Amino acid sequence: MKTYHILRKKGVILCGWNDQYLFEIIPQNKSVQLFEEYGIIAVSQLSDCNERQLKVMSDSIPALSSLIEKLLADTHMDKDMD
């Protein structure tokens, strides 16, 4: 994480990524907590979690609530199309 933030401060932006590290959008201690509990470091990995895990994350980390709600809504839409 330190290297990433040093690069950002120097104006180096890593292009071509369609993903974000969780520590980019939530406090570092919360991103460490998610890594320790669920083994995830990036937003794209949230889709690997089950609905119960996502709801627990949403309740404990309000900054992720809207992102998780959107993910859950998209998941339900995909199931409805099957």
PDB file of N, CA and C in Angstrom:
ATOM      1  N   MET A   1       0.825  -1.188   0.000  1.00  0.00           N
ATOM      2  CA  MET A   1       0.000   0.000   0.000  1.00  0.00           C
ATOM      3  C   MET A   1       0.871   1.254   0.000  1.00  0.00           C
ATOM      4  N   LYS A   2       1.973   1.204   0.751  1.00  0.00           N
ATOM      5  CA  LYS A   2       2.848   2.378   0.827  1.00  0.00           C
ATOM      6  C   LYS A   2       3.399   2.733  -0.545  1.00  0.00           C
ATOM      7  N   THR A   3       3.849   1.734  -1.280  1.00  0.00           N
ATOM      8  CA  THR A   3       4.394   1.975  -2.616  1.00  0.00           C
ATOM      9  C   THR A   3       3.345   2.603  -3.522  1.00  0.00           C
ATOM     10  N   TYR A   4       2.144   2.101  -3.464  1.00  0.00           N
ATOM     11  CA  TYR A   4       1.051   2.634  -4.271  1.00  0.00           C
ATOM     12  C   TYR A   4       0.839   4.118  -3.972  1.00  0.00           C
ATOM     13  N   HIS A   5       0.768   4.467  -2.688  1.00  0.00           N
ATOM     14  CA  HIS A   5       0.524   5.859  -2.314  1.00  0.00           C
ATOM     15  C   HIS A   5       1.701   6.762  -2.678  1.00  0.00           C
ATOM     16  N   ILE A   6       2.919   6.264  -2.584  1.00  0.00           N
ATOM     17  CA  ILE A   6       4.089   7.051  -2.992  1.00  0.00           C
ATOM     18  C   ILE A   6       4.017   7.342  -4.483  1.00  0.00           C
ATOM     19  N   LEU A   7       3.690   6.332  -5.275  1.00  0.00           N
ATOM     20  CA  LEU A   7       3.556   6.538  -6.720  1.00  0.00           C
ATOM     21  C   LEU A   7       2.470   7.555  -7.040  1.00  0.00           C
ATOM     22  N   ARG A   8       1.338   7.463  -6.357  1.00  0.00           N
ATOM     23  CA  ARG A   8       0.239   8.421  -6.588  1.00  0.00           C
ATOM     24  C   ARG A   8       0.669   9.847  -6.254  1.00  0.00           C
ATOM     25  N   LYS A   9       1.409  10.018  -5.142  1.00  0.00           N
ATOM     26  CA  LYS A   9       1.878  11.356  -4.753  1.00  0.00           C
ATOM     27  C   LYS A   9       2.838  11.930  -5.790  1.00  0.00           C
ATOM     28  N   LYS A  10       3.600  11.065  -6.443  1.00  0.00           N
ATOM     29  CA  LYS A  10       4.560  11.499  -7.467  1.00  0.00           C
ATOM     30  C   LYS A  10       3.885  11.693  -8.824  1.00  0.00           C
ATOM     31  N   GLY A  11       2.586  11.438  -8.892  1.00  0.00           N
ATOM     32  CA  GLY A  11       1.851  11.639 -10.133  1.00  0.00           C
ATOM     33  C   GLY A  11       1.822  10.434 -11.055  1.00  0.00           C
ATOM     34  N   VAL A  12       2.313   9.307 -10.573  1.00  0.00           N
ATOM     35  CA  VAL A  12       2.293   8.091 -11.380  1.00  0.00           C
ATOM     36  C   VAL A  12       0.947   7.409 -11.180  1.00  0.00           C
ATOM     37  N   ILE A  13       0.201   7.295 -12.252  1.00  0.00           N
ATOM     38  CA  ILE A  13      -1.110   6.654 -12.180  1.00  0.00           C
ATOM     39  C   ILE A  13      -1.053   5.394 -13.028  1.00  0.00           C
ATOM     40  N   LEU A  14      -1.414   4.300 -12.426  1.00  0.00           N
ATOM     41  CA  LEU A  14      -1.382   3.026 -13.122  1.00  0.00           C
ATOM     42  C   LEU A  14      -2.624   2.912 -13.996  1.00  0.00           C
ATOM     43  N   CYS A  15      -2.437   3.009 -15.287  1.00  0.00           N
ATOM     44  CA  CYS A  15      -3.564   3.006 -16.231  1.00  0.00           C
ATOM     45  C   CYS A  15      -3.929   1.591 -16.656  1.00  0.00           C
ATOM     46  N   GLY A  16      -5.109   1.487 -17.221  1.00  0.00           N
ATOM     47  CA  GLY A  16      -5.543   0.228 -17.780  1.00  0.00           C
ATOM     48  C   GLY A  16      -6.184  -0.720 -16.786  1.00  0.00           C
ATOM     49  N   TRP A  17      -6.343  -0.297 -15.565  1.00  0.00           N
ATOM     50  CA  TRP A  17      -6.963  -1.170 -14.574  1.00  0.00           C
ATOM     51  C   TRP A  17      -8.445  -0.871 -14.529  1.00  0.00           C
ATOM     52  N   ASN A  18      -9.233  -1.900 -14.499  1.00  0.00           N
ATOM     53  CA  ASN A  18     -10.674  -1.737 -14.366  1.00  0.00           C
ATOM     54  C   ASN A  18     -11.109  -2.006 -12.946  1.00  0.00           C
ATOM     55  N   ASP A  19     -10.160  -2.062 -12.063  1.00  0.00           N
ATOM     56  CA  ASP A  19     -10.426  -2.442 -10.691  1.00  0.00           C
ATOM     57  C   ASP A  19      -9.819  -1.398  -9.761  1.00  0.00           C
ATOM     58  N   GLN A  20     -10.257  -1.406  -8.530  1.00  0.00           N
ATOM     59  CA  GLN A  20      -9.687  -0.530  -7.517  1.00  0.00           C
ATOM     60  C   GLN A  20      -9.312  -1.368  -6.316  1.00  0.00           C
ATOM     61  N   TYR A  21      -8.207  -0.978  -5.695  1.00  0.00           N
ATOM     62  CA  TYR A  21      -7.887  -1.582  -4.408  1.00  0.00           C
ATOM     63  C   TYR A  21      -8.877  -1.042  -3.385  1.00  0.00           C
ATOM     64  N   LEU A  22      -9.239  -1.868  -2.427  1.00  0.00           N
ATOM     65  CA  LEU A  22     -10.177  -1.416  -1.400  1.00  0.00           C
ATOM     66  C   LEU A  22      -9.608  -0.258  -0.595  1.00  0.00           C
ATOM     67  N   PHE A  23      -8.277  -0.243  -0.378  1.00  0.00           N
ATOM     68  CA  PHE A  23      -7.701   0.843   0.405  1.00  0.00           C
ATOM     69  C   PHE A  23      -7.763   2.185  -0.312  1.00  0.00           C
ATOM     70  N   GLU A  24      -8.135   2.181  -1.598  1.00  0.00           N
ATOM     71  CA  GLU A  24      -8.332   3.430  -2.324  1.00  0.00           C
ATOM     72  C   GLU A  24      -9.659   4.086  -1.949  1.00  0.00           C
ATOM     73  N   ILE A  25     -10.620   3.283  -1.510  1.00  0.00           N
ATOM     74  CA  ILE A  25     -11.960   3.830  -1.283  1.00  0.00           C
ATOM     75  C   ILE A  25     -12.442   3.729   0.154  1.00  0.00           C
ATOM     76  N   ILE A  26     -11.731   2.964   0.983  1.00  0.00           N
ATOM     77  CA  ILE A  26     -12.101   2.873   2.400  1.00  0.00           C
ATOM     78  C   ILE A  26     -10.848   3.057   3.244  1.00  0.00           C
ATOM     79  N   PRO A  27     -11.004   3.374   4.529  1.00  0.00           N
ATOM     80  CA  PRO A  27      -9.837   3.548   5.394  1.00  0.00           C
ATOM     81  C   PRO A  27      -8.951   2.288   5.401  1.00  0.00           C
ATOM     82  N   GLN A  28      -7.650   2.527   5.530  1.00  0.00           N
ATOM     83  CA  GLN A  28      -6.685   1.433   5.464  1.00  0.00           C
ATOM     84  C   GLN A  28      -6.977   0.331   6.477  1.00  0.00           C
ATOM     85  N   ASN A  29      -7.328   0.712   7.705  1.00  0.00           N
ATOM     86  CA  ASN A  29      -7.580  -0.316   8.726  1.00  0.00           C
ATOM     87  C   ASN A  29      -8.760  -1.209   8.340  1.00  0.00           C
ATOM     88  N   LYS A  30      -9.757  -0.642   7.674  1.00  0.00           N
ATOM     89  CA  LYS A  30     -10.908  -1.439   7.227  1.00  0.00           C
ATOM     90  C   LYS A  30     -10.517  -2.361   6.066  1.00  0.00           C
ATOM     91  N   SER A  31      -9.659  -1.872   5.169  1.00  0.00           N
ATOM     92  CA  SER A  31      -9.228  -2.730   4.058  1.00  0.00           C
ATOM     93  C   SER A  31      -8.366  -3.882   4.568  1.00  0.00           C
ATOM     94  N   VAL A  32      -7.556  -3.618   5.588  1.00  0.00           N
ATOM     95  CA  VAL A  32      -6.767  -4.689   6.202  1.00  0.00           C
ATOM     96  C   VAL A  32      -7.698  -5.705   6.861  1.00  0.00           C
ATOM     97  N   GLN A  33      -8.732  -5.219   7.525  1.00  0.00           N
ATOM     98  CA  GLN A  33      -9.717  -6.098   8.165  1.00  0.00           C
ATOM     99  C   GLN A  33     -10.381  -7.014   7.128  1.00  0.00           C
ATOM    100  N   LEU A  34     -10.764  -6.453   5.986  1.00  0.00           N
ATOM    101  CA  LEU A  34     -11.391  -7.264   4.937  1.00  0.00           C
ATOM    102  C   LEU A  34     -10.423  -8.303   4.382  1.00  0.00           C
ATOM    103  N   PHE A  35      -9.149  -7.923   4.260  1.00  0.00           N
ATOM    104  CA  PHE A  35      -8.165  -8.889   3.785  1.00  0.00           C
ATOM    105  C   PHE A  35      -7.998 -10.031   4.784  1.00  0.00           C
ATOM    106  N   GLU A  36      -7.902  -9.675   6.050  1.00  0.00           N
ATOM    107  CA  GLU A  36      -7.701 -10.700   7.077  1.00  0.00           C
ATOM    108  C   GLU A  36      -8.910 -11.630   7.211  1.00  0.00           C
ATOM    109  N   GLU A  37     -10.112 -11.079   7.105  1.00  0.00           N
ATOM    110  CA  GLU A  37     -11.320 -11.885   7.297  1.00  0.00           C
ATOM    111  C   GLU A  37     -11.768 -12.638   6.042  1.00  0.00           C
ATOM    112  N   TYR A  38     -11.586 -12.015   4.869  1.00  0.00           N
ATOM    113  CA  TYR A  38     -12.133 -12.601   3.642  1.00  0.00           C
ATOM    114  C   TYR A  38     -11.100 -12.834   2.536  1.00  0.00           C
ATOM    115  N   GLY A  39      -9.887 -12.334   2.728  1.00  0.00           N
ATOM    116  CA  GLY A  39      -8.842 -12.520   1.724  1.00  0.00           C
ATOM    117  C   GLY A  39      -9.029 -11.681   0.475  1.00  0.00           C
ATOM    118  N   ILE A  40      -9.741 -10.555   0.587  1.00  0.00           N
ATOM    119  CA  ILE A  40      -9.964  -9.713  -0.591  1.00  0.00           C
ATOM    120  C   ILE A  40      -9.199  -8.399  -0.460  1.00  0.00           C
ATOM    121  N   ILE A  41      -8.693  -7.921  -1.604  1.00  0.00           N
ATOM    122  CA  ILE A  41      -7.973  -6.654  -1.614  1.00  0.00           C
ATOM    123  C   ILE A  41      -8.518  -5.691  -2.663  1.00  0.00           C
ATOM    124  N   ALA A  42      -9.354  -6.205  -3.574  1.00  0.00           N
ATOM    125  CA  ALA A  42      -9.841  -5.388  -4.678  1.00  0.00           C
ATOM    126  C   ALA A  42     -11.363  -5.443  -4.768  1.00  0.00           C
ATOM    127  N   VAL A  43     -11.921  -4.396  -5.344  1.00  0.00           N
ATOM    128  CA  VAL A  43     -13.373  -4.289  -5.489  1.00  0.00           C
ATOM    129  C   VAL A  43     -13.934  -5.478  -6.267  1.00  0.00           C
ATOM    130  N   SER A  44     -13.240  -5.912  -7.306  1.00  0.00           N
ATOM    131  CA  SER A  44     -13.746  -7.021  -8.125  1.00  0.00           C
ATOM    132  C   SER A  44     -13.902  -8.309  -7.331  1.00  0.00           C
ATOM    133  N   GLN A  45     -13.150  -8.454  -6.253  1.00  0.00           N
ATOM    134  CA  GLN A  45     -13.229  -9.670  -5.449  1.00  0.00           C
ATOM    135  C   GLN A  45     -14.479  -9.710  -4.576  1.00  0.00           C
ATOM    136  N   LEU A  46     -15.165  -8.596  -4.430  1.00  0.00           N
ATOM    137  CA  LEU A  46     -16.403  -8.588  -3.655  1.00  0.00           C
ATOM    138  C   LEU A  46     -17.431  -9.539  -4.262  1.00  0.00           C
ATOM    139  N   SER A  47     -17.402  -9.677  -5.577  1.00  0.00           N
ATOM    140  CA  SER A  47     -18.374 -10.556  -6.235  1.00  0.00           C
ATOM    141  C   SER A  47     -18.141 -12.034  -5.914  1.00  0.00           C
ATOM    142  N   ASP A  48     -16.978 -12.355  -5.357  1.00  0.00           N
ATOM    143  CA  ASP A  48     -16.697 -13.737  -4.951  1.00  0.00           C
ATOM    144  C   ASP A  48     -17.317 -14.079  -3.596  1.00  0.00           C
ATOM    145  N   CYS A  49     -17.788 -13.066  -2.887  1.00  0.00           N
ATOM    146  CA  CYS A  49     -18.368 -13.277  -1.556  1.00  0.00           C
ATOM    147  C   CYS A  49     -19.849 -13.620  -1.677  1.00  0.00           C
ATOM    148  N   ASN A  50     -20.351 -14.356  -0.694  1.00  0.00           N
ATOM    149  CA  ASN A  50     -21.777 -14.676  -0.719  1.00  0.00           C
ATOM    150  C   ASN A  50     -22.587 -13.513  -0.137  1.00  0.00           C
ATOM    151  N   GLU A  51     -23.883 -13.609  -0.274  1.00  0.00           N
ATOM    152  CA  GLU A  51     -24.770 -12.514   0.131  1.00  0.00           C
ATOM    153  C   GLU A  51     -24.656 -12.198   1.624  1.00  0.00           C
ATOM    154  N   ARG A  52     -24.528 -13.212   2.445  1.00  0.00           N
ATOM    155  CA  ARG A  52     -24.407 -12.999   3.892  1.00  0.00           C
ATOM    156  C   ARG A  52     -23.123 -12.233   4.218  1.00  0.00           C
ATOM    157  N   GLN A  53     -22.015 -12.622   3.591  1.00  0.00           N
ATOM    158  CA  GLN A  53     -20.746 -11.934   3.816  1.00  0.00           C
ATOM    159  C   GLN A  53     -20.838 -10.476   3.384  1.00  0.00           C
ATOM    160  N   LEU A  54     -21.461 -10.242   2.241  1.00  0.00           N
ATOM    161  CA  LEU A  54     -21.600  -8.873   1.741  1.00  0.00           C
ATOM    162  C   LEU A  54     -22.430  -8.012   2.687  1.00  0.00           C
ATOM    163  N   LYS A  55     -23.483  -8.582   3.247  1.00  0.00           N
ATOM    164  CA  LYS A  55     -24.316  -7.816   4.181  1.00  0.00           C
ATOM    165  C   LYS A  55     -23.549  -7.489   5.457  1.00  0.00           C
ATOM    166  N   VAL A  56     -22.735  -8.428   5.938  1.00  0.00           N
ATOM    167  CA  VAL A  56     -21.905  -8.169   7.119  1.00  0.00           C
ATOM    168  C   VAL A  56     -20.913  -7.049   6.817  1.00  0.00           C
ATOM    169  N   MET A  57     -20.285  -7.100   5.646  1.00  0.00           N
ATOM    170  CA  MET A  57     -19.336  -6.052   5.247  1.00  0.00           C
ATOM    171  C   MET A  57     -20.032  -4.703   5.155  1.00  0.00           C
ATOM    172  N   SER A  58     -21.196  -4.691   4.554  1.00  0.00           N
ATOM    173  CA  SER A  58     -21.952  -3.456   4.379  1.00  0.00           C
ATOM    174  C   SER A  58     -22.312  -2.830   5.722  1.00  0.00           C
ATOM    175  N   ASP A  59     -22.694  -3.668   6.681  1.00  0.00           N
ATOM    176  CA  ASP A  59     -23.048  -3.165   8.010  1.00  0.00           C
ATOM    177  C   ASP A  59     -21.830  -2.647   8.771  1.00  0.00           C
ATOM    178  N   SER A  60     -20.682  -3.307   8.606  1.00  0.00           N
ATOM    179  CA  SER A  60     -19.505  -2.913   9.375  1.00  0.00           C
ATOM    180  C   SER A  60     -18.686  -1.814   8.705  1.00  0.00           C
ATOM    181  N   ILE A  61     -18.868  -1.629   7.395  1.00  0.00           N
ATOM    182  CA  ILE A  61     -18.112  -0.604   6.666  1.00  0.00           C
ATOM    183  C   ILE A  61     -19.090   0.204   5.814  1.00  0.00           C
ATOM    184  N   PRO A  62     -19.678   1.234   6.401  1.00  0.00           N
ATOM    185  CA  PRO A  62     -20.687   2.021   5.686  1.00  0.00           C
ATOM    186  C   PRO A  62     -20.208   2.589   4.347  1.00  0.00           C
ATOM    187  N   ALA A  63     -18.919   2.845   4.219  1.00  0.00           N
ATOM    188  CA  ALA A  63     -18.397   3.392   2.963  1.00  0.00           C
ATOM    189  C   ALA A  63     -18.570   2.424   1.796  1.00  0.00           C
ATOM    190  N   LEU A  64     -18.748   1.151   2.086  1.00  0.00           N
ATOM    191  CA  LEU A  64     -18.948   0.153   1.036  1.00  0.00           C
ATOM    192  C   LEU A  64     -20.420  -0.135   0.757  1.00  0.00           C
ATOM    193  N   SER A  65     -21.303   0.410   1.561  1.00  0.00           N
ATOM    194  CA  SER A  65     -22.730   0.076   1.468  1.00  0.00           C
ATOM    195  C   SER A  65     -23.310   0.249   0.071  1.00  0.00           C
ATOM    196  N   SER A  66     -23.104   1.406  -0.537  1.00  0.00           N
ATOM    197  CA  SER A  66     -23.717   1.642  -1.853  1.00  0.00           C
ATOM    198  C   SER A  66     -23.121   0.721  -2.912  1.00  0.00           C
ATOM    199  N   LEU A  67     -21.834   0.473  -2.836  1.00  0.00           N
ATOM    200  CA  LEU A  67     -21.184  -0.432  -3.776  1.00  0.00           C
ATOM    201  C   LEU A  67     -21.719  -1.852  -3.626  1.00  0.00           C
ATOM    202  N   ILE A  68     -21.872  -2.297  -2.388  1.00  0.00           N
ATOM    203  CA  ILE A  68     -22.372  -3.648  -2.125  1.00  0.00           C
ATOM    204  C   ILE A  68     -23.840  -3.769  -2.521  1.00  0.00           C
ATOM    205  N   GLU A  69     -24.632  -2.740  -2.251  1.00  0.00           N
ATOM    206  CA  GLU A  69     -26.045  -2.764  -2.653  1.00  0.00           C
ATOM    207  C   GLU A  69     -26.168  -2.905  -4.170  1.00  0.00           C
ATOM    208  N   LYS A  70     -25.325  -2.187  -4.901  1.00  0.00           N
ATOM    209  CA  LYS A  70     -25.337  -2.281  -6.365  1.00  0.00           C
ATOM    210  C   LYS A  70     -24.931  -3.685  -6.806  1.00  0.00           C
ATOM    211  N   LEU A  71     -23.909  -4.229  -6.178  1.00  0.00           N
ATOM    212  CA  LEU A  71     -23.457  -5.578  -6.508  1.00  0.00           C
ATOM    213  C   LEU A  71     -24.554  -6.607  -6.243  1.00  0.00           C
ATOM    214  N   LEU A  72     -25.224  -6.476  -5.101  1.00  0.00           N
ATOM    215  CA  LEU A  72     -26.319  -7.398  -4.771  1.00  0.00           C
ATOM    216  C   LEU A  72     -27.475  -7.260  -5.756  1.00  0.00           C
ATOM    217  N   ALA A  73     -27.796  -6.031  -6.133  1.00  0.00           N
ATOM    218  CA  ALA A  73     -28.880  -5.807  -7.094  1.00  0.00           C
ATOM    219  C   ALA A  73     -28.525  -6.423  -8.447  1.00  0.00           C
ATOM    220  N   ASP A  74     -27.278  -6.242  -8.885  1.00  0.00           N
ATOM    221  CA  ASP A  74     -26.839  -6.827 -10.153  1.00  0.00           C
ATOM    222  C   ASP A  74     -26.880  -8.347 -10.092  1.00  0.00           C
ATOM    223  N   THR A  75     -26.498  -8.905  -8.955  1.00  0.00           N
ATOM    224  CA  THR A  75     -26.510 -10.356  -8.776  1.00  0.00           C
ATOM    225  C   THR A  75     -27.929 -10.897  -8.869  1.00  0.00           C
ATOM    226  N   HIS A  76     -28.864 -10.195  -8.223  1.00  0.00           N
ATOM    227  CA  HIS A  76     -30.263 -10.632  -8.273  1.00  0.00           C
ATOM    228  C   HIS A  76     -30.819 -10.515  -9.688  1.00  0.00           C
ATOM    229  N   MET A  77     -30.412  -9.486 -10.425  1.00  0.00           N
ATOM    230  CA  MET A  77     -30.875  -9.328 -11.803  1.00  0.00           C
ATOM    231  C   MET A  77     -30.352 -10.468 -12.667  1.00  0.00           C
ATOM    232  N   ASP A  78     -29.085 -10.858 -12.453  1.00  0.00           N
ATOM    233  CA  ASP A  78     -28.515 -11.962 -13.225  1.00  0.00           C
ATOM    234  C   ASP A  78     -29.262 -13.258 -12.952  1.00  0.00           C
ATOM    235  N   LYS A  79     -29.638 -13.490 -11.699  1.00  0.00           N
ATOM    236  CA  LYS A  79     -30.372 -14.708 -11.349  1.00  0.00           C
ATOM    237  C   LYS A  79     -31.757 -14.710 -11.976  1.00  0.00           C
ATOM    238  N   ASP A  80     -32.387 -13.518 -12.044  1.00  0.00           N
ATOM    239  CA  ASP A  80     -33.720 -13.418 -12.630  1.00  0.00           C
ATOM    240  C   ASP A  80     -33.703 -13.728 -14.124  1.00  0.00           C
ATOM    241  N   MET A  81     -32.579 -13.452 -14.786  1.00  0.00           N
ATOM    242  CA  MET A  81     -32.477 -13.679 -16.224  1.00  0.00           C
ATOM    243  C   MET A  81     -32.267 -15.148 -16.552  1.00  0.00           C
ATOM    244  N   ASP A  82     -31.803 -15.932 -15.596  1.00  0.00           N
ATOM    245  CA  ASP A  82     -31.540 -17.364 -15.842  1.00  0.00           C
ATOM    246  C   ASP A  82     -32.794 -18.161 -16.008  1.00  0.00           C
TER     247      ASP A  82
END
